[in-house]
């Protein structure tokens, strides 16, 4: 069954517990089936309370990862990659607690990061990303959550702009808990 949802960032950023409680009835009254909540800081939202608010309002929930400069799964700096992995695992745990089926977003690099790559550099980064996503998909699958890679426009990233690029990566990850989000 298809669900039509809206990201809470349309109204507010960051979305904390009080703001989620304020927005959920508005989203439902507008006729949406789902509210997508971005996790900017790992301490903004009380996930158990958000789950209850969503339930009371008859809304499904999706979690959106906010990938920043210190949360980049393909960065050259290992500590930044590790922080990115830890953050995405946090988002997966949050999704499980909230009852969200999906964690979506540019699960590869920081939004706004653009750079030139040779074909060899791109292949190396894709290989690295596939390994990172395989580990995250296994983690997500154990928790009943699916991670969904989202290609972004060329002004937000130079790495994954096309659906075909996302398909290439997800096909290589080859895990039922890894899919694609095409933002409309």
Protein backbone atom coordinates (compact mmCIF):
# COMPACT_ATOMS: atom_id res chain seq x y z
CA UNK A 1 0.00 0.00 0.00
CA UNK A 2 1.43 3.35 -1.03
CA UNK A 3 1.80 6.02 1.61
CA UNK A 4 2.15 9.73 0.97
CA UNK A 5 4.27 11.52 3.51
CA UNK A 6 5.95 14.81 4.24
CA UNK A 7 9.20 15.68 5.95
CA UNK A 8 8.78 17.71 9.14
CA UNK A 9 11.64 19.91 7.90
CA UNK A 10 9.02 21.63 5.72
CA UNK A 11 8.01 23.44 8.91
CA UNK A 12 10.84 23.20 11.37
CA UNK A 13 14.48 22.32 11.92
CA UNK A 14 15.54 20.73 14.14
CA UNK A 15 12.49 18.73 15.13
CA UNK A 16 12.51 18.07 18.85
CA UNK A 17 9.92 16.19 20.91
CA UNK A 18 7.63 19.19 21.42
CA UNK A 19 7.75 20.17 17.76
CA UNK A 20 7.01 16.61 16.66
CA UNK A 21 3.97 16.65 18.94
CA UNK A 22 2.81 19.94 17.45
CA UNK A 23 3.33 18.88 13.83
CA UNK A 24 1.87 15.37 13.87
CA UNK A 25 -1.80 16.46 14.09
CA UNK A 26 -1.22 19.10 11.42
CA UNK A 27 0.32 16.52 9.08
CA UNK A 28 -2.57 14.13 9.67
CA UNK A 29 -5.19 16.87 9.14
CA UNK A 30 -3.54 17.72 5.81
CA UNK A 31 -4.20 14.14 4.71
CA UNK A 32 -0.73 12.66 4.87
CA UNK A 33 -0.18 9.02 5.89
CA UNK A 34 3.39 9.45 7.08
CA UNK A 35 5.61 12.01 8.76
CA UNK A 36 9.32 11.93 8.04
CA UNK A 37 11.53 13.18 10.84
CA UNK A 38 15.14 14.18 10.36
CA UNK A 39 17.59 13.36 13.10
CA UNK A 40 19.98 16.29 13.20
CA UNK A 41 21.21 15.84 16.76
CA UNK A 42 20.94 12.46 18.39
CA UNK A 43 19.39 14.07 21.49
CA UNK A 44 16.62 16.27 20.00
CA UNK A 45 13.80 13.74 19.91
CA UNK A 46 12.57 11.32 22.56
CA UNK A 47 11.87 8.35 20.31
CA UNK A 48 9.43 6.54 22.60
CA UNK A 49 7.31 9.69 22.94
CA UNK A 50 7.45 10.29 19.18
CA UNK A 51 6.20 6.72 18.62
CA UNK A 52 3.22 7.39 20.88
CA UNK A 53 2.41 10.71 19.19
CA UNK A 54 2.54 9.05 15.77
CA UNK A 55 0.31 6.20 16.96
CA UNK A 56 -2.27 8.55 18.49
CA UNK A 57 -2.38 10.53 15.25
CA UNK A 58 -2.55 7.48 13.01
CA UNK A 59 0.69 8.31 11.22
CA UNK A 60 3.47 6.10 9.97
CA UNK A 61 6.97 7.47 10.48
CA UNK A 62 10.12 7.52 8.40
CA UNK A 63 13.52 8.59 9.73
CA UNK A 64 15.76 10.83 7.62
CA UNK A 65 19.49 10.85 8.27
CA UNK A 66 21.16 14.27 8.29
CA UNK A 67 24.60 13.57 6.88
CA UNK A 68 27.02 16.34 7.81
CA UNK A 69 30.76 16.98 7.46
CA UNK A 70 31.51 14.72 10.43
CA UNK A 71 29.13 11.96 9.22
CA UNK A 72 30.51 10.84 5.88
CA UNK A 73 30.70 7.15 4.99
CA UNK A 74 33.25 7.61 2.20
CA UNK A 75 35.46 10.35 3.62
CA UNK A 76 39.23 9.84 3.48
CA UNK A 77 39.43 10.28 7.27
CA UNK A 78 38.65 7.01 9.05
CA UNK A 79 37.36 8.81 12.17
CA UNK A 80 34.76 10.68 10.08
CA UNK A 81 33.69 7.41 8.42
CA UNK A 82 33.41 5.72 11.82
CA UNK A 83 31.35 8.59 13.18
CA UNK A 84 29.09 8.35 10.14
CA UNK A 85 28.58 4.62 10.70
CA UNK A 86 27.83 5.18 14.39
CA UNK A 87 25.35 7.93 13.51
CA UNK A 88 23.50 5.81 10.92
CA UNK A 89 23.31 2.93 13.44
CA UNK A 90 21.79 5.46 15.88
CA UNK A 91 19.21 6.39 13.22
CA UNK A 92 18.40 2.71 12.69
CA UNK A 93 17.92 2.21 16.43
CA UNK A 94 15.75 5.35 16.54
CA UNK A 95 13.65 4.02 13.66
CA UNK A 96 13.15 0.72 15.47
CA UNK A 97 12.02 2.54 18.63
CA UNK A 98 9.70 4.91 16.75
CA UNK A 99 8.31 2.07 14.65
CA UNK A 100 9.61 3.47 11.38
CA UNK A 101 10.19 1.00 8.58
CA UNK A 102 12.89 3.09 6.89
CA UNK A 103 15.95 5.23 7.44
CA UNK A 104 16.40 7.36 4.34
CA UNK A 105 18.78 9.99 3.05
CA UNK A 106 22.11 10.47 1.36
CA UNK A 107 23.68 7.56 3.19
CA UNK A 108 27.08 8.06 1.61
CA UNK A 109 28.50 11.54 2.22
CA UNK A 110 27.86 14.93 3.72
CA UNK A 111 25.17 17.04 2.08
CA UNK A 112 26.89 19.92 0.34
CA UNK A 113 30.13 18.04 -0.23
CA UNK A 114 31.16 18.23 -3.88
CA UNK A 115 34.48 17.19 -5.33
CA UNK A 116 36.04 16.01 -8.56
CA UNK A 117 36.86 12.34 -8.91
CA UNK A 118 38.73 10.31 -11.45
CA UNK A 119 37.08 7.07 -12.58
CA UNK A 120 39.50 5.15 -10.33
CA UNK A 121 38.71 7.36 -7.32
CA UNK A 122 34.97 6.92 -7.91
CA UNK A 123 35.36 3.13 -8.14
CA UNK A 124 37.32 3.14 -4.88
CA UNK A 125 34.64 5.23 -3.12
CA UNK A 126 31.83 3.03 -4.46
CA UNK A 127 33.65 -0.09 -3.29
CA UNK A 128 34.08 1.51 0.15
CA UNK A 129 30.44 2.59 0.25
CA UNK A 130 29.17 -0.87 -0.72
CA UNK A 131 31.07 -2.39 2.22
CA UNK A 132 29.77 0.27 4.61
CA UNK A 133 26.18 -0.23 3.43
CA UNK A 134 26.45 -4.02 3.64
CA UNK A 135 27.35 -3.70 7.33
CA UNK A 136 24.56 -1.15 7.93
CA UNK A 137 21.99 -3.22 6.02
CA UNK A 138 22.82 -6.26 8.15
CA UNK A 139 22.42 -4.14 11.29
CA UNK A 140 19.15 -2.64 10.01
CA UNK A 141 17.76 -5.99 8.89
CA UNK A 142 18.26 -7.44 12.37
CA UNK A 143 16.05 -4.61 13.67
CA UNK A 144 13.32 -4.79 11.04
CA UNK A 145 14.41 -1.54 9.38
CA UNK A 146 15.38 -0.83 5.77
CA UNK A 147 18.01 1.75 4.85
CA UNK A 148 17.24 3.67 1.66
CA UNK A 149 19.95 5.49 -0.27
CA UNK A 150 18.81 8.81 -1.73
CA UNK A 151 20.51 10.38 -4.74
CA UNK A 152 20.68 14.17 -4.43
CA UNK A 153 20.86 16.96 -6.97
CA UNK A 154 24.21 18.18 -8.24
CA UNK A 155 24.18 21.19 -5.93
CA UNK A 156 24.06 18.97 -2.83
CA UNK A 157 26.57 16.30 -3.85
CA UNK A 158 28.78 15.30 -6.73
CA UNK A 159 28.76 11.64 -5.76
CA UNK A 160 25.27 10.23 -6.37
CA UNK A 161 22.90 12.30 -8.51
CA UNK A 162 21.10 9.69 -10.62
CA UNK A 163 18.73 6.84 -9.88
CA UNK A 164 21.01 4.62 -11.97
CA UNK A 165 23.92 5.40 -9.63
CA UNK A 166 21.82 4.44 -6.60
CA UNK A 167 20.68 1.24 -8.34
CA UNK A 168 24.30 0.31 -9.06
CA UNK A 169 25.24 0.65 -5.38
CA UNK A 170 22.13 -1.05 -3.96
CA UNK A 171 22.46 -3.95 -6.43
CA UNK A 172 26.02 -4.47 -5.24
CA UNK A 173 25.01 -4.28 -1.56
CA UNK A 174 22.54 -7.06 -2.37
CA UNK A 175 20.67 -7.07 0.95
CA UNK A 176 16.92 -7.01 1.48
CA UNK A 177 17.32 -4.24 4.08
CA UNK A 178 18.93 -1.83 1.58
CA UNK A 179 16.85 0.07 -0.95
CA UNK A 180 16.51 3.42 -2.68
CA UNK A 181 14.54 6.57 -1.93
CA UNK A 182 13.69 8.74 -4.90
CA UNK A 183 12.57 12.04 -3.42
CA UNK A 184 9.67 13.71 -5.20
